[in-house]
Coordinates of C-alpha atoms in Angstrom, one line a residue:
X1 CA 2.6 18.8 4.2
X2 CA 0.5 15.8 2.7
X3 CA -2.6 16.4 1.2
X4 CA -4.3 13.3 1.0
X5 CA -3.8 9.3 1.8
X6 CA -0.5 7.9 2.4
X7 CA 2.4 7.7 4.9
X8 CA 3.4 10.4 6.9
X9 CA 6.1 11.1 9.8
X10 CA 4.5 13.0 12.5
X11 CA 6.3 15.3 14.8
X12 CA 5.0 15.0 17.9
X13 CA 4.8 17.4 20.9
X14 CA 7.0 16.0 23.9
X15 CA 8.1 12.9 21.8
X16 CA 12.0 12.6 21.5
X17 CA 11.6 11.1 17.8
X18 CA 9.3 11.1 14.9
X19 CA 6.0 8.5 14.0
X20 CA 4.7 7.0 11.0
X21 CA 1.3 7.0 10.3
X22 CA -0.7 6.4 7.5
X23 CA -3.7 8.9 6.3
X24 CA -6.5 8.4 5.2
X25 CA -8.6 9.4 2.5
X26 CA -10.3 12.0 5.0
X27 CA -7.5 14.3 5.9
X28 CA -7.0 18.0 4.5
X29 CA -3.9 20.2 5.6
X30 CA -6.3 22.4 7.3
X31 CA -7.2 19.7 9.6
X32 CA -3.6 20.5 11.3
X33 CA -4.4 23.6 13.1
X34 CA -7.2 24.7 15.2
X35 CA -10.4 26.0 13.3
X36 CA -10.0 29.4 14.9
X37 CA -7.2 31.4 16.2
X38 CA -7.2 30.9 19.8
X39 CA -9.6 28.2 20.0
X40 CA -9.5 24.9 22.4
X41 CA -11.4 22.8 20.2
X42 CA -8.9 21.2 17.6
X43 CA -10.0 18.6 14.9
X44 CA -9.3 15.0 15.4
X45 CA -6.6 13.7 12.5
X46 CA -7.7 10.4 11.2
X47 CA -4.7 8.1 11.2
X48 CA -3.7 4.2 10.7
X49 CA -1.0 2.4 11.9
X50 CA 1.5 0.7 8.9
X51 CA 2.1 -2.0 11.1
X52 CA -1.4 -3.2 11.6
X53 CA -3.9 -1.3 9.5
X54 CA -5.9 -0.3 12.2
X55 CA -7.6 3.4 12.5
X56 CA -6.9 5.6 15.1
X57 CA -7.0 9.5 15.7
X58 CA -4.6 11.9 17.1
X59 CA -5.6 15.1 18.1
X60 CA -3.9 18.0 16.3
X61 CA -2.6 19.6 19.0
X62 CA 0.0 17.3 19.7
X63 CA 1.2 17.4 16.5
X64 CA 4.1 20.1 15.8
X65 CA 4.2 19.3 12.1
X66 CA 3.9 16.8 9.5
X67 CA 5.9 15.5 6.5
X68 CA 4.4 13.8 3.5
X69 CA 6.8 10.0 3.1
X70 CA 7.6 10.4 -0.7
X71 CA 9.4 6.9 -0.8
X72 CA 10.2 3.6 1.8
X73 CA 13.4 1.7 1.3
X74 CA 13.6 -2.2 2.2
X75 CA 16.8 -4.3 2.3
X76 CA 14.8 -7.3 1.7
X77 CA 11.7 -7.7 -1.5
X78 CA 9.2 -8.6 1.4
X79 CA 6.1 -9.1 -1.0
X80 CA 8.4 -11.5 -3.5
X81 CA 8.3 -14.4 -0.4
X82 CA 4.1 -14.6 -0.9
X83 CA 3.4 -13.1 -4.4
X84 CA 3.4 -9.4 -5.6
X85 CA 0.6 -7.2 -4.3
X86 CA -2.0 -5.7 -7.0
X87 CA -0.9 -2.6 -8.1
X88 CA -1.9 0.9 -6.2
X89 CA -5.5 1.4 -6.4
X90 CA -7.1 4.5 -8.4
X91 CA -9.3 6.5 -6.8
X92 CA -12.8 7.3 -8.1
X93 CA -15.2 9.8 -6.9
X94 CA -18.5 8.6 -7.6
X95 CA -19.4 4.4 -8.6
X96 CA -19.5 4.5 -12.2
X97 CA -22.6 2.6 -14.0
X98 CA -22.9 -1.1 -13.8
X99 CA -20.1 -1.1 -11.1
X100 CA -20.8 -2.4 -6.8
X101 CA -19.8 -1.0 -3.7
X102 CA -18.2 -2.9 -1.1
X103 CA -17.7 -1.1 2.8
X104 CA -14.5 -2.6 4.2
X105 CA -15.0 -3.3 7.7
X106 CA -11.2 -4.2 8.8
X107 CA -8.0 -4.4 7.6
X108 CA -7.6 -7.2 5.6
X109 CA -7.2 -5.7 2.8
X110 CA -4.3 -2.7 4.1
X111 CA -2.4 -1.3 2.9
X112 CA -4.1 -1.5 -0.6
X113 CA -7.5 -0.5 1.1
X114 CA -8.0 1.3 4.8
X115 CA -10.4 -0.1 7.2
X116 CA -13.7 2.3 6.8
X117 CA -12.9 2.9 3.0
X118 CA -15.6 1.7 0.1
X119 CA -14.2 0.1 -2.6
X120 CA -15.6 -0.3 -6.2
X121 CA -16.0 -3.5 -7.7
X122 CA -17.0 -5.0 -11.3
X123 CA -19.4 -7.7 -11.1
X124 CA -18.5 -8.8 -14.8
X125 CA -15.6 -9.6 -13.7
X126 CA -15.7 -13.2 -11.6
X127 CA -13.4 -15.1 -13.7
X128 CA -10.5 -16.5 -11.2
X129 CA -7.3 -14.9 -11.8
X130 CA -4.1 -15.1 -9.3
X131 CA -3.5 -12.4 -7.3
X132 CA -6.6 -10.1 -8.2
X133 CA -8.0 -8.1 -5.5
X134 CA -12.0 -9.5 -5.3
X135 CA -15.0 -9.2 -3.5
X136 CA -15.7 -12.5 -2.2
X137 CA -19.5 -13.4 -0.2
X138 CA -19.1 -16.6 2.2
X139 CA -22.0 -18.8 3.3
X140 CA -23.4 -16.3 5.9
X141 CA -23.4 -13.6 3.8
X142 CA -21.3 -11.5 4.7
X143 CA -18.3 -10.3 2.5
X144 CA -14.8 -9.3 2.3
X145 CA -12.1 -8.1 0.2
X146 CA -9.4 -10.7 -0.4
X147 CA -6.8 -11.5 -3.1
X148 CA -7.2 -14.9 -4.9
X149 CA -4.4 -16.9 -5.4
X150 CA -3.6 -20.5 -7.3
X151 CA -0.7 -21.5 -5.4
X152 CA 0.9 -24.5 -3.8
X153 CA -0.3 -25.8 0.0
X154 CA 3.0 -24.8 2.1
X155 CA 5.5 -24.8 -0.8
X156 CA 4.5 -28.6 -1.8
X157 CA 1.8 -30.4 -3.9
X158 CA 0.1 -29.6 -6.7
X159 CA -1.3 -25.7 -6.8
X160 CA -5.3 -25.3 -6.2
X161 CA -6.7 -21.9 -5.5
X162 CA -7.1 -19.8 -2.0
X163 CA -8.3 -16.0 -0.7
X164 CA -5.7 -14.4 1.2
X165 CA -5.6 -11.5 3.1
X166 CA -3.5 -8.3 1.9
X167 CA -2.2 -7.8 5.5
X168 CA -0.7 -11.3 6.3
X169 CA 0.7 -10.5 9.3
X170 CA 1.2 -7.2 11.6
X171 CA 1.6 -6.6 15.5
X172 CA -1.5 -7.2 16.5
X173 CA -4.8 -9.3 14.6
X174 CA -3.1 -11.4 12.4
X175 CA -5.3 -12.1 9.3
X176 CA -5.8 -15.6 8.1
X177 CA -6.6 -17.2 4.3
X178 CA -9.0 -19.5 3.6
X179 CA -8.6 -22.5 1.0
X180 CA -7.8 -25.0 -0.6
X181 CA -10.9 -24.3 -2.6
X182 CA -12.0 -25.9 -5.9
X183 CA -12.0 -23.8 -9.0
X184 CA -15.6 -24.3 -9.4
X185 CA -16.7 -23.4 -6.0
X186 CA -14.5 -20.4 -5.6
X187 CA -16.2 -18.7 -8.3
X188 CA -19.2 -19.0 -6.8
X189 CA -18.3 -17.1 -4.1
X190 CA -16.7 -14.1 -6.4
X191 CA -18.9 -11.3 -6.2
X192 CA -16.7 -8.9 -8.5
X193 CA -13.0 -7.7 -9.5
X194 CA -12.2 -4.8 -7.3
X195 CA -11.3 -1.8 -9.7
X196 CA -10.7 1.7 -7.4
X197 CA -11.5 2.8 -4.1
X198 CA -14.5 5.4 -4.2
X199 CA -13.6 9.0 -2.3
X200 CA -16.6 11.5 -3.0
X201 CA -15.5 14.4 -4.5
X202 CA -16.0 17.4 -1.6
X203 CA -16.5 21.3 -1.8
X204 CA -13.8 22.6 -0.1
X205 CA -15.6 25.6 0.8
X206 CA -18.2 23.0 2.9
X207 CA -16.6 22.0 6.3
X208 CA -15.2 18.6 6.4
X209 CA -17.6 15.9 8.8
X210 CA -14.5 15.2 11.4
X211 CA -14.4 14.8 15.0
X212 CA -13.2 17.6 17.5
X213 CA -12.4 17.4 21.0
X214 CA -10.9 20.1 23.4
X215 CA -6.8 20.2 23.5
X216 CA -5.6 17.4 25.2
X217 CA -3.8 18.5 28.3
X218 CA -1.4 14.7 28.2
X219 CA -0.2 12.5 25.6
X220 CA -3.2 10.2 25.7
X221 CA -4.7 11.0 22.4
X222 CA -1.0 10.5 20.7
X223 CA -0.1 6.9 22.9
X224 CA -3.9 5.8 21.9
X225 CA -3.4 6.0 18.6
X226 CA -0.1 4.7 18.7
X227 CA -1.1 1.3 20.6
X228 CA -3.1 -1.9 20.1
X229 CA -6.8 -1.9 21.2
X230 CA -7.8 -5.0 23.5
X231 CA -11.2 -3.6 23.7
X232 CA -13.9 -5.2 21.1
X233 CA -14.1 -3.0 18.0
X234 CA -17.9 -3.3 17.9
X235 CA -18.6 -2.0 21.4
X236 CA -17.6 1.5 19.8
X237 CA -19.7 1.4 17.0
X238 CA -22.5 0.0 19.0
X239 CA -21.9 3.1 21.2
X240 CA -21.7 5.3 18.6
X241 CA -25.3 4.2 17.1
X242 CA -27.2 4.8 20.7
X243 CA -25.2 8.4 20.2
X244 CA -27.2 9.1 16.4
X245 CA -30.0 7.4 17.7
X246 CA -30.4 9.5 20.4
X247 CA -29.2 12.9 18.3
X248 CA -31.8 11.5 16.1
X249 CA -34.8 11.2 18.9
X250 CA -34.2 14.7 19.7
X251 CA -34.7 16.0 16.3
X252 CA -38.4 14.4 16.3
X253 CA -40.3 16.9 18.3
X254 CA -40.0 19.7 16.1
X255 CA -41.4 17.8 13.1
X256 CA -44.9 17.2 15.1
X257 CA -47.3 19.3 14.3
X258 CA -49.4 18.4 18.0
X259 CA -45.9 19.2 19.4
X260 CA -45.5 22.8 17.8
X261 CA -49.2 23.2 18.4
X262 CA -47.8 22.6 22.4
X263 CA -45.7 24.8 22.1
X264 CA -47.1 27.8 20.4
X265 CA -44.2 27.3 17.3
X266 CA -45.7 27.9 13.7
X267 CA -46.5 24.8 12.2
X268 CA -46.9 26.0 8.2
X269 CA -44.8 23.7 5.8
X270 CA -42.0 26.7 5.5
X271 CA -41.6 26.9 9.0
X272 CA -41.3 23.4 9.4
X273 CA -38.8 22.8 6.3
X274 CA -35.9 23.4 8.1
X275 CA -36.8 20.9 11.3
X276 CA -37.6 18.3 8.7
X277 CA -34.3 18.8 6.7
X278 CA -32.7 18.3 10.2
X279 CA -34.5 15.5 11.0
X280 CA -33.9 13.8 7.5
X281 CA -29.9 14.5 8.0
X282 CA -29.8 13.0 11.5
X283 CA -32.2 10.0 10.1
X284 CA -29.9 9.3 7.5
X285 CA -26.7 9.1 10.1
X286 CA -28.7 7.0 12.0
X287 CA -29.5 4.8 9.7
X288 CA -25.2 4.7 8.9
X289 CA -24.3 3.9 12.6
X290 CA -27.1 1.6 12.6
X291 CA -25.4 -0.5 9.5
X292 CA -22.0 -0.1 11.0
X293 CA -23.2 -2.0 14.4
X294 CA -23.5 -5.5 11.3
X295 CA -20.8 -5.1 9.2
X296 CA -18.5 -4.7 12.3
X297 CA -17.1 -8.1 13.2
X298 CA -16.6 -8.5 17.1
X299 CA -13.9 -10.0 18.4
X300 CA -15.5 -11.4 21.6
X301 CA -18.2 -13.5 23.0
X302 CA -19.3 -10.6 24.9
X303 CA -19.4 -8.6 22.1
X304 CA -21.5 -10.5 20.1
X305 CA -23.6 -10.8 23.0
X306 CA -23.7 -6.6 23.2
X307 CA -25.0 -6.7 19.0
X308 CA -27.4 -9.0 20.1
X309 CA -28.9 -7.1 22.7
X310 CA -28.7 -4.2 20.1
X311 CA -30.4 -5.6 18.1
X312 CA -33.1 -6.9 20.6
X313 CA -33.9 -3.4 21.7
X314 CA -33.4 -1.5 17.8
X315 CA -34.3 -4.0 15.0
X316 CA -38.3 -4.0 15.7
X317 CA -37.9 -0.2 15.2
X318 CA -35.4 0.3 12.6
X319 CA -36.5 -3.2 10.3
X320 CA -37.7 -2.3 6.9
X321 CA -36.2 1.7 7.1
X322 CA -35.3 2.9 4.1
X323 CA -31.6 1.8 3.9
X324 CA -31.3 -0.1 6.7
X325 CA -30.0 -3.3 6.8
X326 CA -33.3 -5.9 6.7
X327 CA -33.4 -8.6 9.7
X328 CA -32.4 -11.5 7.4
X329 CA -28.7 -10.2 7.1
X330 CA -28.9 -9.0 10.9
X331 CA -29.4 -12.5 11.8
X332 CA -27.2 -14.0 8.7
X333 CA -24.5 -11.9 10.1
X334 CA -24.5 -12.8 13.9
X335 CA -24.7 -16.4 13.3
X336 CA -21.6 -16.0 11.3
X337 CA -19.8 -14.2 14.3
X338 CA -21.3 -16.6 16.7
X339 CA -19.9 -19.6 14.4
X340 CA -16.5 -18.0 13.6
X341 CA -15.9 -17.1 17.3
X342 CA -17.0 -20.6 18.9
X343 CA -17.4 -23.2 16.4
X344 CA -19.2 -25.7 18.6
X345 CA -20.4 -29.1 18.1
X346 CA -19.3 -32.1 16.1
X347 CA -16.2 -31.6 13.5
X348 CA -16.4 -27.9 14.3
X349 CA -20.1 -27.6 13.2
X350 CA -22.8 -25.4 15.0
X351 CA -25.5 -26.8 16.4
X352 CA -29.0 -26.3 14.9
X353 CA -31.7 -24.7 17.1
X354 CA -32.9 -28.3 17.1
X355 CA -30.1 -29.7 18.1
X356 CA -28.8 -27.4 20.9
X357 CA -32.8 -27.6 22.1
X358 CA -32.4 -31.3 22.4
X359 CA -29.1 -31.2 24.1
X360 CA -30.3 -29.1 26.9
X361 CA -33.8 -30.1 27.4
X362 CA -33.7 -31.2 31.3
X363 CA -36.4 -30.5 33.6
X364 CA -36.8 -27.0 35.5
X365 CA -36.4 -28.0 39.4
X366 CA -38.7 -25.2 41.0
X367 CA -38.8 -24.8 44.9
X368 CA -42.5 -23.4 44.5
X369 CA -45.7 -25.9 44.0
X370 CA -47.4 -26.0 41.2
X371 CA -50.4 -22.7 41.3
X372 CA -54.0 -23.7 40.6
X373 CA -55.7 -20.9 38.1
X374 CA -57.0 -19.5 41.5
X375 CA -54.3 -18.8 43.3
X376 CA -52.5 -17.7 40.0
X377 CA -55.3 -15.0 40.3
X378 CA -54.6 -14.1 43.9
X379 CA -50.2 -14.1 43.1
X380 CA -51.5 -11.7 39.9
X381 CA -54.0 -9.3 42.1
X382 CA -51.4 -6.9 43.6
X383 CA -50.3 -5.6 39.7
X384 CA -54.0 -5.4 38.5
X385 CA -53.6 -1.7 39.3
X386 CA -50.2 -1.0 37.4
X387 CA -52.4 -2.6 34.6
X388 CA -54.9 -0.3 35.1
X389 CA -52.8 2.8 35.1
X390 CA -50.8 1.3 32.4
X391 CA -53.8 1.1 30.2
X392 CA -54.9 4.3 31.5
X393 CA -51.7 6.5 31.3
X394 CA -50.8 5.2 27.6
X395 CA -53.9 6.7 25.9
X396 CA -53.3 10.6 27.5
X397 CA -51.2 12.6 25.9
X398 CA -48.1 14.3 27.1
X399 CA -49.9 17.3 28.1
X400 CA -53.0 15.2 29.6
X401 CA -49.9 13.1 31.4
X402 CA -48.3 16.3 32.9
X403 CA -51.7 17.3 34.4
X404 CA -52.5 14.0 35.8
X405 CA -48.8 14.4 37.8
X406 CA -49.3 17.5 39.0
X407 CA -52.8 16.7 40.4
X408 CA -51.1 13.9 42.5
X409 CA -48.5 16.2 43.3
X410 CA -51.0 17.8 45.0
X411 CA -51.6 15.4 47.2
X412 CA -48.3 15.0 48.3
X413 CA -44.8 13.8 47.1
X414 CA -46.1 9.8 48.4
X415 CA -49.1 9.6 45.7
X416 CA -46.5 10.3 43.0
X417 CA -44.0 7.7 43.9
X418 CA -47.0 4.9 44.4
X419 CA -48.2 5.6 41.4
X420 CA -44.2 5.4 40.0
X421 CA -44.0 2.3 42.4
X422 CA -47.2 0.2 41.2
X423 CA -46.0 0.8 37.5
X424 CA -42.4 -0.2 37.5
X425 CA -43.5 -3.2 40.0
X426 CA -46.3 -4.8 37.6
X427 CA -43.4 -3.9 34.6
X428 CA -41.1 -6.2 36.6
X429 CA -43.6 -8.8 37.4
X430 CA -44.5 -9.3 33.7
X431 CA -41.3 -9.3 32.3
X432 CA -40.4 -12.4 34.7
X433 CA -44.0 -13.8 33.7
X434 CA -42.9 -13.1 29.9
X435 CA -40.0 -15.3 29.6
X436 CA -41.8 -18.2 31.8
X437 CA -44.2 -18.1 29.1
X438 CA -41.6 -17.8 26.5
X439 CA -39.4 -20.5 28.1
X440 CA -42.7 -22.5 27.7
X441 CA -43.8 -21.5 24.7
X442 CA -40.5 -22.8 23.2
X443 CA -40.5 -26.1 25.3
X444 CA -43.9 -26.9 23.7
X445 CA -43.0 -26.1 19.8
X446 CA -39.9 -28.3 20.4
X447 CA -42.1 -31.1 22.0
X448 CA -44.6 -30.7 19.5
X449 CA -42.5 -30.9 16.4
X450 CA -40.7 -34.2 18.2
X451 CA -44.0 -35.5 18.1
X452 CA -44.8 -34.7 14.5
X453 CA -41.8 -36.1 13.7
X454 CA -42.4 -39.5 15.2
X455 CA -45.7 -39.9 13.8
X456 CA -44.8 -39.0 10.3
X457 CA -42.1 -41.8 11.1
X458 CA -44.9 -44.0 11.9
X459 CA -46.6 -43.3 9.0
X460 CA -49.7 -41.8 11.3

């Protein structure tokens, strides 16, 4: 039975043959077996495929047992065709002093690191050597973990440096390098020598943060875990964030005093130091799934579109939280996506906000004359009372708002559902007005700045 990372053949339930898999860091021996005796709920076993490095996770009870790989045998030196890989990396339990952590985000870098492992890095250490494992930051900002190597371009010429993945090529994303790069200008980009990969140190007698799912009644967890994913990686995490974020909501109420108050619950600091140790734990996942959603790359248009629209709705909120990652790298991060996924314009460049402004500045061809202020006042009147309930409604409280419903309630199911109606109607109306004016708004700093321009051109 393995204990820890590293290959492993799995015995499946109703499989004619054995599986390879690769563990991770995560796994314990007790995860093979259900946590009680008799109990449907079995933990999930976090696995990765050797052939592509990417995570998957099988549900224990298909698995009959499991048998640690204690050596691989190859007719052919595969490594000796590209260069030898770095040596195994140690394994550290905390980041020493002095030392940077690094998130790995895919699986570049497999099988020396696993996708969703942390490595440790020395940032004294930037001095180009071939074949070190390094941290490297590109323009955007984002980073990855990448060998550097001083080799020759196809076999031929005279050698000049390059990053490389670790995972050159497997059944499924095929991972590209990046070069030729001057000496010079790949050193700015090294962040740090990669030294270990960091694996906190657990108590054993603390249950282990995994996943569980009732027994699976087919072989869908098993053949999931065993076959490529077409679906954008980052749709998952983003998925997984509105999950915390919600968990998260719900622990909120019984940290309010006003609430507790509500609800006849003690509100002395004692009594309210286990809600808040709660609502810390749940803040901090949050504020993990939350990071995940950026250092995720997507692997579609429509998934950068999703992140995006993530961010529309959750960066306002979650900008500046302790932890968090801050707006400039949110926005650093999707235009790197956005350029690596399309690379529009001119000799692959993206356009500029400018640019793509100019590009596409043709008139709006309305089937509606143009409104004088007065009938702009008569279009408006209808959702002057969703206004007024709006502005009405927002300063009660919840109790206040729960009495005001019932009263109408009162007075029959139809005054509730006006009331429902006039609100969500004027909240339609002005989000169509919103982006008119924000359509406009944009047209004229555009306009304006073309203006600008022309007369600083002029000298005027």
């Amino acid at each position: 039975m393995p204990t820890g990372a590293g290959l492993a053949v799995f015995y499946l339930k109703g499989k004619p043959g054995p599986v390879v898999f690769d563990l991770t860091h995560h796994f314990n021996p007790e995860f093979a077996k259900p946590f009680a005796p008799g109990s449907e709920v079995v933990p999930l076993i976090e696995v990765v495929l050797p052939s592509t490095g990417r995570v998957g996770h099988l549900s224990a009870g298909r698995v009959e047992k499991i048998h640690r790989v204690i050596g691989v045998y190859s007719a052919v030196d595969l490594p000796s065709k590209d260069a030898p890989r770095p040596p195994k990396l140690p394994v550290v339990s905390e980041c020493p002093e002095g030392m940077g952590e690094q998130y790995v985000k895919d699986a570049g870098a497999y099988p020396l690191v696993r996708k969703g492992e942390t490595v440790v890095f020395d940032p004294a250490r930037r001095e180009l050597t071939h074949g070190a494992l390094c941290v490297i930051e590109w323009h955007g900002g984002t980073r990855d973990v990448v060998l550097t190597h001083f080799r020759e371009i196809g076999g031929q010429g005279e050698p000049q440096w390059w990053v490389d993945p670790v995972n050159r090529v497997g059944a499924g994303t095929v991972y590209t390098s990046d070069g030729p790069y001057d000496a010079d200008h790949l050193r700015q980009k090294l962040v740090g020598t990669v030294v270990g990969v960091l694996v906190p140190r657990r108590d054993r007698d603390e249950p282990e943060p995994i996943e569980a799912a009732e027994t699976a009644s087919d072989e869908t967890e098993a053949d999931e875990a065993a076959a490529p994913d077409d679906a954008d990686p980052v749709l998952a995490v983003i998925q997984a964030h509105a999950e915390a974020r919600a968990a998260f909501v719900e622990t909120c109420d019984a940290t309010d005093k006003v609430w507790r108050q509500e609800q006849d619950l003690d509100t002395s600091d004692d009594a309210m130091a286990p809600a808040h140790a709660v609502w810390e734990a749940a803040s901090h996942v949050e504020t993990v799934a939350w990071n995940a959603v950026f250092e995720t790359r997507p692997t579609t248009l429509a998934g950068i579109v999703a992140v995006i629209r993530h961010a529309q709705q959750w960066a306002p909120g979650n900008d500046g939280m302790i932890g968090a990652v801050d707006l400039r790298d949110i926005l650093g991060s999707i235009a790197a996506d956005v350029e690596r996924l399309t690379q529009t314009g001119a000799d692959n460049e993206v356009c500029s906000a400018e640019g793509a402004a100019s590009l596409s500045f043709e008139a709006y061809d309305l089937d509606t004359p143009i409104r004088s202020p007065r009938e702009w006042n008569e279009r408006l009147s209808p959702y002057t009372v969703g206004l007024h309930l709006a502005d009405r409604f927002l300063r009660m409280s919840k109790r206040e708002l729960v009495a005001a419903i019932e009263t109408l309630d009162g007075r029959g199911p139809e005054a509730v559902l006006s009331v429902l109606n006039a609100v969500h109607d004027t909240h339609e109306e002005m989000k169509a007005l919103a982006n008119i004016m924000g359509a406009a708004h944009t047209r004229l700093i555009v306009a304006g700045s073309s203006v600008i321009v022309s007369s600083d051109a002029k000298g005027t």
